[in-house]
Short mmCIF file of N, CA and C in Angstrom, two decimals:
data_model
loop_
_atom_site.label_atom_id
_atom_site.label_comp_id
_atom_site.label_asym_id
_atom_site.label_seq_id
_atom_site.Cartn_x
_atom_site.Cartn_y
_atom_site.Cartn_z
N UNK A 1 -15.85 -7.59 14.78
CA UNK A 1 -15.98 -6.18 14.50
C UNK A 1 -16.20 -5.98 13.01
N UNK A 2 -17.05 -5.04 12.65
CA UNK A 2 -17.32 -4.73 11.25
C UNK A 2 -16.46 -3.58 10.78
N UNK A 3 -16.00 -3.68 9.53
CA UNK A 3 -15.19 -2.63 8.90
C UNK A 3 -15.82 -2.27 7.57
N UNK A 4 -15.54 -1.05 7.09
CA UNK A 4 -16.03 -0.60 5.80
C UNK A 4 -15.45 -1.45 4.67
N UNK A 5 -16.28 -1.72 3.66
CA UNK A 5 -15.81 -2.43 2.47
C UNK A 5 -14.97 -1.45 1.65
N UNK A 6 -13.82 -1.91 1.17
CA UNK A 6 -12.94 -1.09 0.35
C UNK A 6 -13.41 -1.20 -1.11
N UNK A 7 -13.51 -0.04 -1.77
CA UNK A 7 -14.01 0.02 -3.13
C UNK A 7 -13.01 0.69 -4.07
N UNK A 8 -13.24 0.52 -5.35
CA UNK A 8 -12.41 1.13 -6.38
C UNK A 8 -12.26 2.63 -6.10
N UNK A 9 -11.03 3.11 -6.07
CA UNK A 9 -10.76 4.52 -5.85
C UNK A 9 -10.53 4.92 -4.41
N UNK A 10 -10.64 3.97 -3.47
CA UNK A 10 -10.37 4.29 -2.07
C UNK A 10 -8.87 4.53 -1.89
N UNK A 11 -8.54 5.32 -0.88
CA UNK A 11 -7.16 5.70 -0.63
C UNK A 11 -6.33 4.59 0.01
N UNK A 12 -5.04 4.61 -0.29
CA UNK A 12 -4.07 3.71 0.31
C UNK A 12 -2.98 4.59 0.92
N UNK A 13 -2.71 4.41 2.19
CA UNK A 13 -1.71 5.22 2.90
C UNK A 13 -0.63 4.29 3.46
N UNK A 14 0.63 4.70 3.30
CA UNK A 14 1.75 3.93 3.81
C UNK A 14 2.46 4.72 4.90
N UNK A 15 2.87 4.04 5.98
CA UNK A 15 3.70 4.70 6.98
C UNK A 15 5.06 4.96 6.32
N UNK A 16 5.70 6.08 6.63
CA UNK A 16 6.91 6.46 5.89
C UNK A 16 8.13 5.57 6.08
N UNK A 17 8.28 4.92 7.21
CA UNK A 17 9.51 4.15 7.45
C UNK A 17 9.39 2.71 6.96
N UNK A 18 10.28 2.36 6.05
CA UNK A 18 10.44 0.99 5.55
C UNK A 18 11.86 0.60 5.95
N UNK A 19 12.01 0.03 7.13
CA UNK A 19 13.33 -0.22 7.68
C UNK A 19 14.01 1.11 7.94
N UNK A 20 15.24 1.30 7.44
CA UNK A 20 15.98 2.55 7.62
C UNK A 20 15.64 3.58 6.54
N UNK A 21 14.81 3.22 5.60
CA UNK A 21 14.46 4.11 4.48
C UNK A 21 13.17 4.87 4.78
N UNK A 22 13.21 6.19 4.55
CA UNK A 22 12.00 7.00 4.65
C UNK A 22 11.43 7.10 3.24
N UNK A 23 10.26 6.54 3.04
CA UNK A 23 9.66 6.42 1.71
C UNK A 23 8.51 7.42 1.57
N UNK A 24 8.51 8.14 0.44
CA UNK A 24 7.47 9.13 0.15
C UNK A 24 6.92 8.83 -1.24
N UNK A 25 5.61 8.60 -1.34
CA UNK A 25 5.00 8.33 -2.64
C UNK A 25 5.11 9.55 -3.54
N UNK A 26 5.26 9.31 -4.84
CA UNK A 26 5.35 10.39 -5.82
C UNK A 26 4.00 11.08 -5.99
N UNK A 27 2.92 10.31 -5.90
CA UNK A 27 1.56 10.86 -5.99
C UNK A 27 0.65 10.04 -5.08
N UNK A 28 -0.55 10.56 -4.77
CA UNK A 28 -1.45 9.81 -3.89
C UNK A 28 -1.76 8.42 -4.45
N UNK A 29 -1.97 7.47 -3.55
CA UNK A 29 -2.24 6.09 -3.93
C UNK A 29 -3.72 5.76 -3.76
N UNK A 30 -4.27 5.08 -4.75
CA UNK A 30 -5.64 4.61 -4.73
C UNK A 30 -5.66 3.16 -5.19
N UNK A 31 -6.57 2.38 -4.61
CA UNK A 31 -6.68 0.97 -4.99
C UNK A 31 -7.75 0.85 -6.08
N UNK A 32 -7.55 -0.10 -6.97
CA UNK A 32 -8.51 -0.39 -8.04
C UNK A 32 -9.22 -1.69 -7.70
N UNK A 33 -10.54 -1.67 -7.82
CA UNK A 33 -11.35 -2.83 -7.49
C UNK A 33 -11.84 -3.56 -8.72
N UNK A 34 -12.03 -4.87 -8.59
CA UNK A 34 -12.50 -5.68 -9.71
C UNK A 34 -13.67 -6.59 -9.33
N UNK A 35 -14.23 -6.38 -8.15
CA UNK A 35 -15.29 -7.26 -7.67
C UNK A 35 -16.61 -7.07 -8.40
N UNK A 36 -17.48 -8.07 -8.28
CA UNK A 36 -18.81 -8.02 -8.90
C UNK A 36 -19.75 -7.11 -8.11
N UNK A 37 -19.53 -6.98 -6.81
CA UNK A 37 -20.36 -6.15 -5.96
C UNK A 37 -20.02 -4.67 -6.22
N UNK A 38 -21.04 -3.80 -6.16
CA UNK A 38 -20.80 -2.37 -6.25
C UNK A 38 -21.37 -1.69 -5.01
N UNK A 39 -20.68 -0.65 -4.58
CA UNK A 39 -21.13 0.17 -3.45
C UNK A 39 -21.09 1.61 -3.91
N UNK A 40 -22.25 2.25 -3.92
CA UNK A 40 -22.36 3.63 -4.37
C UNK A 40 -21.78 3.79 -5.78
N UNK A 41 -22.02 2.80 -6.65
CA UNK A 41 -21.59 2.86 -8.03
C UNK A 41 -20.13 2.50 -8.28
N UNK A 42 -19.41 2.09 -7.25
CA UNK A 42 -17.99 1.74 -7.40
C UNK A 42 -17.81 0.25 -7.11
N UNK A 43 -16.97 -0.42 -7.92
CA UNK A 43 -16.72 -1.84 -7.72
C UNK A 43 -16.04 -2.08 -6.38
N UNK A 44 -16.47 -3.12 -5.70
CA UNK A 44 -15.81 -3.52 -4.47
C UNK A 44 -14.47 -4.16 -4.77
N UNK A 45 -13.53 -4.01 -3.84
CA UNK A 45 -12.22 -4.64 -3.99
C UNK A 45 -12.28 -6.05 -3.41
N UNK A 46 -11.70 -6.98 -4.13
CA UNK A 46 -11.67 -8.37 -3.69
C UNK A 46 -10.22 -8.80 -3.46
N UNK A 47 -10.05 -9.83 -2.65
CA UNK A 47 -8.71 -10.35 -2.35
C UNK A 47 -7.99 -10.62 -3.66
N UNK A 48 -6.79 -10.10 -3.77
CA UNK A 48 -6.00 -10.21 -4.99
C UNK A 48 -5.86 -8.88 -5.70
N UNK A 49 -6.85 -8.00 -5.56
CA UNK A 49 -6.75 -6.66 -6.18
C UNK A 49 -5.54 -5.91 -5.63
N UNK A 50 -5.28 -6.07 -4.34
CA UNK A 50 -4.18 -5.33 -3.69
C UNK A 50 -2.82 -5.72 -4.25
N UNK A 51 -2.67 -6.96 -4.67
CA UNK A 51 -1.36 -7.43 -5.14
C UNK A 51 -1.11 -7.10 -6.62
N UNK A 52 -2.08 -6.53 -7.29
CA UNK A 52 -1.95 -6.20 -8.70
C UNK A 52 -1.45 -4.78 -8.94
N UNK A 53 -1.15 -4.05 -7.86
CA UNK A 53 -0.85 -2.64 -8.01
C UNK A 53 0.47 -2.27 -7.34
N UNK A 54 1.11 -1.23 -7.89
CA UNK A 54 2.34 -0.68 -7.33
C UNK A 54 2.28 0.84 -7.46
N UNK A 55 3.00 1.51 -6.57
CA UNK A 55 3.01 2.97 -6.57
C UNK A 55 4.46 3.46 -6.53
N UNK A 56 4.77 4.43 -7.39
CA UNK A 56 6.12 5.00 -7.45
C UNK A 56 6.41 5.83 -6.22
N UNK A 57 7.69 5.78 -5.76
CA UNK A 57 8.08 6.51 -4.55
C UNK A 57 9.55 6.90 -4.63
N UNK A 58 9.89 7.92 -3.86
CA UNK A 58 11.29 8.28 -3.61
C UNK A 58 11.60 7.84 -2.19
N UNK A 59 12.89 7.64 -1.90
CA UNK A 59 13.25 7.32 -0.54
C UNK A 59 14.50 8.09 -0.14
N UNK A 60 14.63 8.23 1.18
CA UNK A 60 15.71 9.04 1.75
C UNK A 60 16.38 8.29 2.89
N UNK A 61 17.71 8.40 2.93
CA UNK A 61 18.53 7.89 4.02
C UNK A 61 19.50 9.01 4.36
N UNK A 62 19.66 9.36 5.63
CA UNK A 62 20.61 10.42 5.98
C UNK A 62 22.01 10.12 5.41
N UNK A 63 22.61 11.15 4.81
CA UNK A 63 23.94 11.01 4.23
C UNK A 63 23.96 10.47 2.81
N UNK A 64 22.79 10.26 2.21
CA UNK A 64 22.68 9.75 0.84
C UNK A 64 21.82 10.69 0.00
N UNK A 65 22.06 10.70 -1.31
CA UNK A 65 21.16 11.39 -2.23
C UNK A 65 19.87 10.57 -2.30
N UNK A 66 18.74 11.16 -2.71
CA UNK A 66 17.50 10.38 -2.79
C UNK A 66 17.59 9.24 -3.81
N UNK A 67 16.86 8.19 -3.54
CA UNK A 67 16.73 7.07 -4.46
C UNK A 67 15.26 6.90 -4.82
N UNK A 68 14.95 5.92 -5.64
CA UNK A 68 13.56 5.70 -6.03
C UNK A 68 13.23 4.22 -6.04
N UNK A 69 11.93 3.94 -6.08
CA UNK A 69 11.47 2.57 -6.10
C UNK A 69 9.97 2.48 -6.20
N UNK A 70 9.46 1.29 -5.93
CA UNK A 70 8.02 1.02 -6.02
C UNK A 70 7.53 0.42 -4.70
N UNK A 71 6.35 0.86 -4.29
CA UNK A 71 5.71 0.33 -3.08
C UNK A 71 4.56 -0.57 -3.51
N UNK A 72 4.42 -1.70 -2.84
CA UNK A 72 3.32 -2.62 -3.12
C UNK A 72 2.81 -3.22 -1.82
N UNK A 73 1.59 -3.72 -1.88
CA UNK A 73 1.00 -4.41 -0.74
C UNK A 73 1.31 -5.89 -0.92
N UNK A 74 1.91 -6.51 0.11
CA UNK A 74 2.26 -7.92 -0.01
C UNK A 74 1.37 -8.85 0.80
N UNK A 75 0.73 -8.34 1.86
CA UNK A 75 -0.12 -9.21 2.66
C UNK A 75 -1.14 -8.40 3.45
N UNK A 76 -2.40 -8.78 3.31
CA UNK A 76 -3.47 -8.16 4.09
C UNK A 76 -3.49 -8.78 5.47
N UNK A 77 -3.93 -8.00 6.45
CA UNK A 77 -4.15 -8.48 7.81
C UNK A 77 -5.45 -9.29 7.81
N UNK A 78 -5.58 -10.21 8.72
CA UNK A 78 -6.80 -11.01 8.82
C UNK A 78 -8.07 -10.19 8.98
N UNK A 79 -7.96 -9.00 9.58
CA UNK A 79 -9.12 -8.12 9.76
C UNK A 79 -9.51 -7.42 8.47
N UNK A 80 -8.72 -7.57 7.40
CA UNK A 80 -8.97 -6.86 6.15
C UNK A 80 -9.59 -7.74 5.07
N UNK A 81 -10.00 -8.94 5.44
CA UNK A 81 -10.61 -9.86 4.48
C UNK A 81 -11.91 -10.37 5.06
N UNK A 82 -13.01 -10.14 4.32
CA UNK A 82 -14.32 -10.64 4.75
C UNK A 82 -14.44 -12.10 4.33
N UNK A 83 -14.99 -12.94 5.17
CA UNK A 83 -15.16 -14.35 4.78
C UNK A 83 -16.10 -14.47 3.58
N UNK A 84 -15.81 -15.42 2.70
CA UNK A 84 -16.66 -15.66 1.52
C UNK A 84 -18.00 -16.24 1.97
N UNK A 85 -19.07 -15.69 1.44
CA UNK A 85 -20.39 -16.23 1.74
C UNK A 85 -21.05 -16.69 0.45
N UNK A 86 -21.21 -15.77 -0.50
CA UNK A 86 -21.84 -16.15 -1.76
C UNK A 86 -20.92 -15.93 -2.96
N UNK A 87 -19.82 -15.18 -2.76
CA UNK A 87 -18.90 -14.91 -3.87
C UNK A 87 -17.73 -15.88 -3.83
N UNK A 88 -17.03 -15.98 -4.96
CA UNK A 88 -15.87 -16.87 -5.04
C UNK A 88 -14.65 -16.26 -4.36
N UNK A 89 -14.60 -14.94 -4.29
CA UNK A 89 -13.44 -14.28 -3.68
C UNK A 89 -13.90 -13.40 -2.52
N UNK A 90 -13.02 -13.22 -1.54
CA UNK A 90 -13.33 -12.44 -0.35
C UNK A 90 -13.23 -10.95 -0.64
N UNK A 91 -14.07 -10.17 0.01
CA UNK A 91 -14.00 -8.71 -0.08
C UNK A 91 -12.87 -8.18 0.78
N UNK A 92 -12.28 -7.07 0.36
CA UNK A 92 -11.27 -6.39 1.17
C UNK A 92 -11.99 -5.38 2.05
N UNK A 93 -11.62 -5.37 3.33
CA UNK A 93 -12.20 -4.45 4.31
C UNK A 93 -11.14 -3.46 4.78
N UNK A 94 -11.60 -2.37 5.39
CA UNK A 94 -10.67 -1.39 5.93
C UNK A 94 -9.74 -2.03 6.94
N UNK A 95 -10.26 -2.78 7.88
CA UNK A 95 -9.45 -3.50 8.86
C UNK A 95 -8.41 -2.63 9.55
N UNK A 96 -7.29 -3.25 9.91
CA UNK A 96 -6.25 -2.52 10.63
C UNK A 96 -5.12 -2.13 9.67
N UNK A 97 -4.03 -2.88 9.63
CA UNK A 97 -2.88 -2.53 8.79
C UNK A 97 -2.42 -3.72 7.97
N UNK A 98 -1.99 -3.43 6.74
CA UNK A 98 -1.43 -4.46 5.87
C UNK A 98 0.09 -4.36 5.86
N UNK A 99 0.74 -5.38 5.32
CA UNK A 99 2.19 -5.39 5.16
C UNK A 99 2.53 -4.92 3.75
N UNK A 100 3.51 -4.04 3.65
CA UNK A 100 3.91 -3.48 2.35
C UNK A 100 5.40 -3.72 2.11
N UNK A 101 5.79 -3.62 0.85
CA UNK A 101 7.19 -3.79 0.46
C UNK A 101 7.61 -2.60 -0.41
N UNK A 102 8.83 -2.11 -0.15
CA UNK A 102 9.44 -1.09 -0.99
C UNK A 102 10.58 -1.76 -1.74
N UNK A 103 10.52 -1.73 -3.07
CA UNK A 103 11.54 -2.34 -3.91
C UNK A 103 12.26 -1.25 -4.68
N UNK A 104 13.58 -1.21 -4.57
CA UNK A 104 14.37 -0.17 -5.22
C UNK A 104 14.39 -0.33 -6.73
N UNK A 105 14.34 0.81 -7.42
CA UNK A 105 14.56 0.83 -8.87
C UNK A 105 15.84 1.62 -9.18
N UNK A 106 16.16 2.61 -8.34
CA UNK A 106 17.41 3.38 -8.46
C UNK A 106 17.90 3.65 -7.05
N UNK A 107 19.07 3.14 -6.67
CA UNK A 107 19.53 3.28 -5.29
C UNK A 107 19.97 4.70 -4.94
N UNK A 108 19.81 5.03 -3.67
CA UNK A 108 20.38 6.28 -3.15
C UNK A 108 21.91 6.11 -3.15
N UNK A 109 22.62 7.22 -3.36
CA UNK A 109 24.08 7.18 -3.41
C UNK A 109 24.64 8.00 -2.25
N UNK A 110 25.65 7.46 -1.58
CA UNK A 110 26.30 8.17 -0.48
C UNK A 110 26.76 9.54 -0.98
N UNK A 111 26.47 10.60 -0.19
CA UNK A 111 26.76 11.97 -0.61
C UNK A 111 28.25 12.29 -0.65
N UNK A 112 29.07 11.57 0.10
CA UNK A 112 30.51 11.83 0.14
C UNK A 112 31.26 10.55 -0.24
N UNK A 113 32.55 10.73 -0.53
CA UNK A 113 33.37 9.57 -0.90
C UNK A 113 33.24 8.50 0.17
N UNK A 114 33.08 7.29 -0.21
CA UNK A 114 33.36 6.65 -1.50
C UNK A 114 32.16 6.60 -2.45
N UNK A 115 31.09 7.36 -2.20
CA UNK A 115 29.91 7.43 -3.08
C UNK A 115 29.29 6.06 -3.33
N UNK A 116 29.18 5.30 -2.28
CA UNK A 116 28.65 3.93 -2.34
C UNK A 116 27.13 3.96 -2.50
N UNK A 117 26.58 3.14 -3.40
CA UNK A 117 25.12 3.07 -3.52
C UNK A 117 24.52 2.26 -2.36
N UNK A 118 23.29 2.57 -2.04
CA UNK A 118 22.52 1.81 -1.05
C UNK A 118 22.34 0.38 -1.57
N UNK A 119 22.28 -0.56 -0.66
CA UNK A 119 22.05 -1.96 -1.04
C UNK A 119 20.69 -2.08 -1.75
N UNK A 120 20.61 -2.95 -2.74
CA UNK A 120 19.41 -3.06 -3.56
C UNK A 120 18.29 -3.91 -2.95
N UNK A 121 18.42 -4.35 -1.73
CA UNK A 121 17.39 -5.18 -1.12
C UNK A 121 16.08 -4.44 -0.87
N UNK A 122 15.01 -5.20 -0.78
CA UNK A 122 13.69 -4.63 -0.49
C UNK A 122 13.57 -4.34 1.01
N UNK A 123 12.67 -3.42 1.35
CA UNK A 123 12.38 -3.07 2.74
C UNK A 123 10.90 -3.30 3.00
N UNK A 124 10.58 -3.73 4.21
CA UNK A 124 9.19 -3.97 4.57
C UNK A 124 8.65 -2.82 5.41
N UNK A 125 7.35 -2.57 5.26
CA UNK A 125 6.68 -1.51 6.00
C UNK A 125 5.22 -1.86 6.23
N UNK A 126 4.43 -0.87 6.61
CA UNK A 126 3.02 -1.08 6.92
C UNK A 126 2.19 0.03 6.27
N UNK A 127 0.91 -0.22 6.14
CA UNK A 127 0.01 0.78 5.60
C UNK A 127 -1.43 0.45 5.94
N UNK A 128 -2.35 1.29 5.45
CA UNK A 128 -3.77 1.10 5.75
C UNK A 128 -4.61 1.71 4.63
N UNK A 129 -5.87 1.31 4.59
CA UNK A 129 -6.82 1.80 3.61
C UNK A 129 -7.62 2.97 4.18
N UNK A 130 -8.03 3.88 3.29
CA UNK A 130 -8.87 5.01 3.67
C UNK A 130 -10.15 4.92 2.83
N UNK A 131 -11.23 4.36 3.39
CA UNK A 131 -12.46 4.21 2.63
C UNK A 131 -13.18 5.54 2.44
N UNK A 132 -13.84 5.68 1.29
CA UNK A 132 -14.64 6.88 1.04
C UNK A 132 -16.05 6.73 1.58
N UNK A 133 -16.48 5.50 1.78
CA UNK A 133 -17.83 5.26 2.32
C UNK A 133 -17.72 4.51 3.64
N UNK A 134 -18.68 4.74 4.52
CA UNK A 134 -18.67 4.06 5.83
C UNK A 134 -20.02 3.38 6.10
N UNK A 135 -20.88 3.34 5.08
CA UNK A 135 -22.24 2.81 5.28
C UNK A 135 -22.31 1.30 5.11
N UNK A 136 -21.52 0.75 4.18
CA UNK A 136 -21.57 -0.68 3.92
C UNK A 136 -20.36 -1.33 4.58
N UNK A 137 -20.65 -2.23 5.53
CA UNK A 137 -19.60 -2.86 6.30
C UNK A 137 -19.74 -4.37 6.27
N UNK A 138 -18.68 -5.04 6.67
CA UNK A 138 -18.69 -6.51 6.79
C UNK A 138 -17.67 -6.87 7.85
N UNK A 139 -17.64 -8.12 8.19
CA UNK A 139 -16.64 -8.54 9.15
C UNK A 139 -17.05 -9.62 9.99
#
């Protein structure tokens, strides 16, 4: 199956649940591309671009004050990487869903005594790309 090539400035969307934490990005997320290929004047995203970026977020747990952290992409799905043909690195495709991680920077605090902070461990979630163009595909 062919999927749209992901380019610099394309949207990144995360599902809100990262384990028991409901995560909400502080501002919209966009991926930055560094590939040699351009599509409609924008650099294509290549494997590795996704791991170079993080997005600020707040998170919520019932019975706790809000906390904050950073969301990052940790692993692309096999459908999101085009096989290398002439380039040294693979292109990122829209594909299905990638694996994401939420890492705490400030824990949520229990609203009532004993006012215990949330555990500082990371939570895993999922997300997907939102391409702006649908004309150039690979797969």
